[in-house]
XYZ file of C-alpha atoms in Angstrom:
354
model
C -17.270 -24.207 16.625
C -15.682 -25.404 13.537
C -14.013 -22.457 11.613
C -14.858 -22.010 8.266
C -13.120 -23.700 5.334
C -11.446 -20.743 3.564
C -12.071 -20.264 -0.104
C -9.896 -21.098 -3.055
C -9.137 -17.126 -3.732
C -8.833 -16.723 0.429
C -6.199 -19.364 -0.125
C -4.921 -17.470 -2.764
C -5.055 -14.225 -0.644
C -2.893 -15.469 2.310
C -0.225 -16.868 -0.342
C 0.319 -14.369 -2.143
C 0.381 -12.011 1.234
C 2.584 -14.311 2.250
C 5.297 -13.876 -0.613
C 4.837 -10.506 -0.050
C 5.474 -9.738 3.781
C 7.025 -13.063 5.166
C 5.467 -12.348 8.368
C 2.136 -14.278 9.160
C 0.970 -11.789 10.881
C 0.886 -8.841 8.696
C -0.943 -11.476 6.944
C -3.357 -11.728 9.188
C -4.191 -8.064 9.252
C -4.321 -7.886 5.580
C -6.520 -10.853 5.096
C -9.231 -8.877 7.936
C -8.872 -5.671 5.963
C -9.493 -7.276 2.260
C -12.261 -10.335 3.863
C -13.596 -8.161 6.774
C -13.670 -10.805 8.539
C -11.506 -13.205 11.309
C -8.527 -13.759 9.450
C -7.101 -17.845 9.774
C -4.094 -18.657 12.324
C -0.696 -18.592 11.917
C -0.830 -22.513 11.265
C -2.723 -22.345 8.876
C -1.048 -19.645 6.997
C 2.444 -21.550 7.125
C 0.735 -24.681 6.066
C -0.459 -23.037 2.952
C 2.492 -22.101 2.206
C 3.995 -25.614 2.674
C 1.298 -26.653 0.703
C 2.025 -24.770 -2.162
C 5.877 -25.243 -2.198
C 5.217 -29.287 -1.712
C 2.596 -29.705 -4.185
C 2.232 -26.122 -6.251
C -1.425 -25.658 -5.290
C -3.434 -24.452 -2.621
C -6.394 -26.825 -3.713
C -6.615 -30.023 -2.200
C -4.769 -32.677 -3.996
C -4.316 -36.552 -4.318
C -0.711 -37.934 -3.240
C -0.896 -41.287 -4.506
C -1.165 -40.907 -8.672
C -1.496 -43.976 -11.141
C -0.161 -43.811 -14.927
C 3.013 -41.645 -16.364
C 4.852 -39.598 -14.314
C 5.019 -35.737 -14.287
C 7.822 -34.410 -17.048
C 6.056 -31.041 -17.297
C 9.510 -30.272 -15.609
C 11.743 -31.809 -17.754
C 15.438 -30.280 -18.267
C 13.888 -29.606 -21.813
C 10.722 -27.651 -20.518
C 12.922 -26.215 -18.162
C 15.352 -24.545 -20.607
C 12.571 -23.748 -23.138
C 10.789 -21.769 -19.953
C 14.342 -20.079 -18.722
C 14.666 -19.217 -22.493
C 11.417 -17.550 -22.504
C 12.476 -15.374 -19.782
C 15.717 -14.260 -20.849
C 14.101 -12.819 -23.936
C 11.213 -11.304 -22.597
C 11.152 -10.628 -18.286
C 8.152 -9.182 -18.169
C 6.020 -12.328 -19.419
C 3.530 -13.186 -17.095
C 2.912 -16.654 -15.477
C 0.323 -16.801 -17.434
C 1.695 -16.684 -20.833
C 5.034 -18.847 -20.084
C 2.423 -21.742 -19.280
C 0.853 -20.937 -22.764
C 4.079 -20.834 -25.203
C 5.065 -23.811 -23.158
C 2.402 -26.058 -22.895
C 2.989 -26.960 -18.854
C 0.975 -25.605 -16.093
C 1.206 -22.152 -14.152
C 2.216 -24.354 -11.194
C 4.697 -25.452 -12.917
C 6.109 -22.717 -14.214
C 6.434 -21.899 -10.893
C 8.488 -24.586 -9.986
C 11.088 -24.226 -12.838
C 11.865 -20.677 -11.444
C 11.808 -21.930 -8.023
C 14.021 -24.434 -8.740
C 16.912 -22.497 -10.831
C 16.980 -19.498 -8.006
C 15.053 -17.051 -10.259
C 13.295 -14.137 -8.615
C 10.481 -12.190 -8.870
C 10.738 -8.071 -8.632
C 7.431 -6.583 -8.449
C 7.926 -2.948 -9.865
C 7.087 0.087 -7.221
C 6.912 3.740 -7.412
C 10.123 4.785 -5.165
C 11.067 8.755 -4.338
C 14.605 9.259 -4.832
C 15.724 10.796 -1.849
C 18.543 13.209 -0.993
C 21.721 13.181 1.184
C 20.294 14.861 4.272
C 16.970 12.953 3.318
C 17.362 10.439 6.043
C 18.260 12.384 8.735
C 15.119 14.793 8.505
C 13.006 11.298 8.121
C 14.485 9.688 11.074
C 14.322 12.784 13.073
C 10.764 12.607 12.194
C 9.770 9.299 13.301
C 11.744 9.688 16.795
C 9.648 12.843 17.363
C 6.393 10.851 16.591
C 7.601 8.141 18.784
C 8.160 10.392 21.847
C 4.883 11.501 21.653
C 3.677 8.105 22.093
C 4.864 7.001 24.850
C 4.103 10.219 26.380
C 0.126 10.037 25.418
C -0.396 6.314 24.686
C -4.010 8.222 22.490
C -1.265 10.268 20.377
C -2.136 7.778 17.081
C -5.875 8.827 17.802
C -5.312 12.975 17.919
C -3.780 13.005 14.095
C -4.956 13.703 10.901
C -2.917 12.467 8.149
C -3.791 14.203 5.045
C -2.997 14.095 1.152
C -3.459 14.377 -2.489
C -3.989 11.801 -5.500
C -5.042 11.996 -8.569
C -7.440 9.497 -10.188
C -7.094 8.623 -13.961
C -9.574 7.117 -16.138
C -7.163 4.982 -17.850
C -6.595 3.776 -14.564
C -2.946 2.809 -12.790
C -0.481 0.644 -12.957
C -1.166 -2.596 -11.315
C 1.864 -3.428 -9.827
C 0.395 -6.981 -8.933
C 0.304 -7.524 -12.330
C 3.469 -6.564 -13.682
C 5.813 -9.485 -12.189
C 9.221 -9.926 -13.781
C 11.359 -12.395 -13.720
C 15.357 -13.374 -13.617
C 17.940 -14.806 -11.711
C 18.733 -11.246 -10.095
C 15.918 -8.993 -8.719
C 16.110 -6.487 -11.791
C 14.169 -3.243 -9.826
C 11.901 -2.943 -13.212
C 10.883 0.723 -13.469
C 8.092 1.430 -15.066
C 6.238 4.798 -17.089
C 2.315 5.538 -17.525
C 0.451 7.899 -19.439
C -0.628 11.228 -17.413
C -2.922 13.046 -20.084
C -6.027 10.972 -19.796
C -8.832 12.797 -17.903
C -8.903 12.095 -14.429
C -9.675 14.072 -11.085
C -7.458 15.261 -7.839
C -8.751 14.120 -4.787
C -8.034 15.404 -1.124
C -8.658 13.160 1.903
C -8.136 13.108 5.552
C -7.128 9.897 7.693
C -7.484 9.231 11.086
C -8.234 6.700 13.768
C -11.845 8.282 14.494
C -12.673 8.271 10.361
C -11.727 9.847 6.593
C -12.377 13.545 6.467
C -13.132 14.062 2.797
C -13.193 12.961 0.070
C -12.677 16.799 -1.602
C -12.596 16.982 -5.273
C -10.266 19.241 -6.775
C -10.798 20.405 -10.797
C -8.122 22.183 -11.376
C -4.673 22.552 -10.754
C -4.117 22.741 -7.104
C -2.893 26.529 -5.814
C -2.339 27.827 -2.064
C -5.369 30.202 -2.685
C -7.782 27.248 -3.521
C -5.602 24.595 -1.028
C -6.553 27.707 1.583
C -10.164 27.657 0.372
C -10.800 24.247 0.908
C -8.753 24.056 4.522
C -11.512 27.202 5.583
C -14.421 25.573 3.741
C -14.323 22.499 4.243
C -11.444 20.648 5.679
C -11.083 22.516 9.254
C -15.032 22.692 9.609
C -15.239 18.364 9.106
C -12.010 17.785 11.304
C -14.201 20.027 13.881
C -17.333 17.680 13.610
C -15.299 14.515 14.268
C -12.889 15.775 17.028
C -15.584 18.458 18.468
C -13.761 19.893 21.708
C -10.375 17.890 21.244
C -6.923 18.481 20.715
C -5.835 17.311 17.280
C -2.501 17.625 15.189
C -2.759 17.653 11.226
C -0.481 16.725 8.665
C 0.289 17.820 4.885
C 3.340 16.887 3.020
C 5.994 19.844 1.431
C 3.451 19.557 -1.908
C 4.374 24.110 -3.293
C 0.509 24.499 -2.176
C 0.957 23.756 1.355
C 3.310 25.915 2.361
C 2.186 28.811 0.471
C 2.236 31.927 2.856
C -1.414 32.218 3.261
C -1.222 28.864 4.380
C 1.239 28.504 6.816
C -0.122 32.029 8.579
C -3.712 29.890 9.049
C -2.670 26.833 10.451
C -0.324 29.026 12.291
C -3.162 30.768 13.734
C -5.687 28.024 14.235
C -3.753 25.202 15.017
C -0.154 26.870 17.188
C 2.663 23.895 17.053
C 0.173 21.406 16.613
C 0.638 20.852 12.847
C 3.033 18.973 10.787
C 4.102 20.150 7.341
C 7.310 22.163 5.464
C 7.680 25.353 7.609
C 4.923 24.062 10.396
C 5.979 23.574 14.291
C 6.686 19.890 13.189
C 8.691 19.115 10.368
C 7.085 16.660 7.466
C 10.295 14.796 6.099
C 10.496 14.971 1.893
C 10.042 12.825 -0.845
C 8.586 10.301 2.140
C 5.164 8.939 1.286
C 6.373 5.480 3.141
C 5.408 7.460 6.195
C 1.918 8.016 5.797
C -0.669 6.093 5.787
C -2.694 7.789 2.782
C 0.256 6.371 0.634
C 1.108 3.372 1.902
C -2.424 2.352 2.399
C -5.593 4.491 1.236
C -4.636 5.357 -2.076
C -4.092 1.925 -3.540
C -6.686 0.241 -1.518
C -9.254 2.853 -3.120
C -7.575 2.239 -6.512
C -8.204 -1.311 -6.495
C -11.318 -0.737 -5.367
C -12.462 1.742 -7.780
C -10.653 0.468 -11.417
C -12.483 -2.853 -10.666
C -15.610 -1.191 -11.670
C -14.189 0.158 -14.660
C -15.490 3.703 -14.674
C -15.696 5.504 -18.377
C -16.574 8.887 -17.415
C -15.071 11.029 -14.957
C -18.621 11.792 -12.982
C -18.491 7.629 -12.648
C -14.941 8.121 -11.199
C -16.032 10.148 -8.283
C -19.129 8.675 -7.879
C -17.215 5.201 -7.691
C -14.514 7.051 -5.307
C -17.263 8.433 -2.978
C -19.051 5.090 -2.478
C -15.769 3.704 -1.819
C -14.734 5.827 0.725
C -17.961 5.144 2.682
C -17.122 1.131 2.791
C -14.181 1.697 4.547
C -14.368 0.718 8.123
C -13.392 2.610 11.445
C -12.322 -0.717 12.663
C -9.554 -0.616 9.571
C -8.399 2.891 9.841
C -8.021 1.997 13.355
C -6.065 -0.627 12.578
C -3.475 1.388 10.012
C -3.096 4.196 12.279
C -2.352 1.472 14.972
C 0.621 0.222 12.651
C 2.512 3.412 11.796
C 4.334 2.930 14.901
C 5.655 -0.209 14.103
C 6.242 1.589 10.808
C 8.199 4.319 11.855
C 10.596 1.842 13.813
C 11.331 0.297 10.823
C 12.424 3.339 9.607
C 14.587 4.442 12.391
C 16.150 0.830 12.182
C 17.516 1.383 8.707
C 18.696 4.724 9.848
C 16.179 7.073 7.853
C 16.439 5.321 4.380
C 13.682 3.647 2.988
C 12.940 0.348 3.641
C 9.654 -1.163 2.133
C 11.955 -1.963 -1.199
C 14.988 -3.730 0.815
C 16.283 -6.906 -0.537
C-alpha cells in the first residue's frame, strides 16, 4: 500500500524537528506524538531536508523557470537583510521578508549563506559546583536499576508542579533570533496574571492527576493532597505492585510531615531531597514532566485561548485525557537514553550544548 502523501504543515513538522534534533529519528518519535500516527522514514525525512536547503521549500516546485532570474538575493538585498538584523535580532522571519520585500525563503537563504545562526531562547537552571556530581550520581543509580529489572521505567512515578497563566507562556518557537554567533537570548515574562498550580503524576501505565492547587503550595496542603488524593490514584493504577515515586527538592516536599509519610508508606522506594534516593537540584532536564508534559499541555491548552481561569482548567483537564498511554510509554521509554546523555557530559546539562 501506497503511504500517504504527507501534508504541507507535516512537511513543515519534520523540518523544523529536524533543525531542532539532527537526528531523524527523534524525528520520527516526535512526528507520532504530535500526528498520532506512523511517522515517514528516515528517507524521507533527509530528503526534506535536502529539499528545503536546494530549493527553500518543502512544496513541490518547478526546476526549469522561463523569464528573469531570481535577484531576491542580491548582494544589495543581502546587506539590507544583514542590516536589519544587526539592529534588531529578535525580528522574526516574518517581518525581515516584509521591510525587505523578498520572500521568507529567502530570507532564509541570506542567513544561510553568510553563517548566521539561529538561538532559540530556553529556560536553563543555573546549577552549582557539586551540581553535576549529585546529577550524574543520579542517572547511574537509575541506570543500575535497569538493567537489573528491564520493567524498572514501568514501576515509577514521576511527579511535579506548574503553574498555568492566563496570559499564557513564552513561546519559545516563536522567539527566534538571529546573528552570526548563537547569542543565548534570555528572556523575562510577567508572573502576576491569574493563573492556577497544577500537580500531575507520569508514568508508563498513565497521568495520575491532574490536582489543582489555589493557593500557595505548603507541606501541610502538599501532605493533604499525597493522603487524599495522590497515594489513593497511584493505588488504583498500580493495585498490588511495587512502585517508586518521585518529587523534586521544591521547600514543600521535604517538609517533615512529608518525608515521615513517604517514609512510612513507601520505605527506600521514593526519590526526593532527604528520601532513600536522592533527586539531583535545579535538574528539570531529568524528568519527563519538564522536558515533555508541561509544554506539550501548554501548547495544547494556549491554542484555545482560555479568558477565564475555570476555562484554564477545564481546557487543562480535557487535555490531559487526549494524551495517549502509547505516548507516555514512549517518553518514559526515552529517559534512559536521556540519562546517558547526561552521564556523557559528565553531569552538566546538555539539551543547550552548542
Amino acid at each position: 500500500m501506497m503511504a500517504a502523501r504527507l501534508s504541507f504543515e507535516q512537511r513543515k513538522f519534520i523540518l523544523k524537528c529536524y533543525w531542532k534534533f539532527e537526528n531523524t529519528v527523534e524525528v520520527q518519535g516526535q512526528f507520532r506524538r504530535e500526528f498520532q500516527t506512523a511517522p515517514p522514514t528516515r528517507l524521507t525525512i533527509t530528503r526534506i531536508r535536502d529539499k528545503f536547503e536546494a530549493d527553500g521549500t518543502v512544496q513541490n516546485v518547478h526546476r526549469k523557470r522561463s523569464g528573469r532570474p531570481r535577484t531576491s538575493t542580491s548582494p544589495t538585498k543581502q546587506e539590507r537583510v544583514l542590516e536589519m538584523y544587526h539592529q534588531s535580532p529578535g525580528k522574526s522571519v516574518r517581518q525581515a521578508s516584509r521591510d525587505a520585500g523578498i520572500s521568507k525563503s529567502s530570507v532564509h537563504r541570506i542567513l544561510k549563506r553568510c553563517h548566521w545562526k539561529s538561538d532559540i531562547p530556553r529556560l536553563v537552571h543555573a546549577i552549582s559546583e557539586d551540581d553535576p556530581d549529585r546529577r550524574a550520581e543520579f542517572c547511574k543509580w537509575y541506570l543500575a536499576r535497569c538493567v537489573e529489572d528491564a520493567h524498572f521505567p514501568t514501576k515509577i512515578v514521576w511527579s511535579d508542579e506548574a503553574t498555568f497563566k492566563l496570559n499564557g507562556w513564552v513561546n519559545r518557537h516563536n522567539c527566534t533570533y538571529c546573528g552570526p554567533e548563537s547569542p543565548h537570548v534570555a528572556v523575562e515574562h510577567s508572573v502576576n496574571s491569574p493563573g492556577v498550580t497544577v500537580w500531575c503524576g507520569l508514568s508508563s501505565r498513565g497521568l495520575i492527576g491532574p490536582f489543582f492547587l489555589d493557593a500557595t503550595v505548603t507541606g501541610p496542603m502538599y501532605l493533604n493532597l499525597l493522603r487524599q488524593s495522590v497515594m489513593p490514584r497511584i493505588r488504583e493504577v498500580f493495585e498490588d505492585e511495587e512502585f517508586y515515586f518521585q518529587q523534586d527538592g521544591a521547600p514543600p516536599h521535604y517538609h517533615c510531615d512529608v518525608t515521615s509519610y513517604l517514609d512510612e508508606i513507601l520505605p527506600n522506594r521514593w526519590v526526593g531531597r532527604r528520601g532513600s534516593v536522592e533527586y539531583p537540584p535545579r535538574s528539570p532536564d531529568l524528568t519527563p514532566l519538564d522536558f515533555f508534559l508541561w509544554g506539550h499541555l501548554k501548547d495544547k491548552v494556549y491554542a484555545t485561548k482560555p479568558a477565564a481561569v475555570a476555562a484554564l482548567r477545564i481546557a487543562i483537564e480535557r487535555e490531559c485525557t487526549q494524551i495517549s498511554n502509547e505516548m507516555l510509554l514512549d517518553v518514559c521509554g526515552s529517559i534512559a537514553s536521556r540519562y546517558q546523555q547526561c552521564l556523557d557530559h559528565n553531569g552538566h546539562q546538555f539539551e543547550n550544548r552548542h
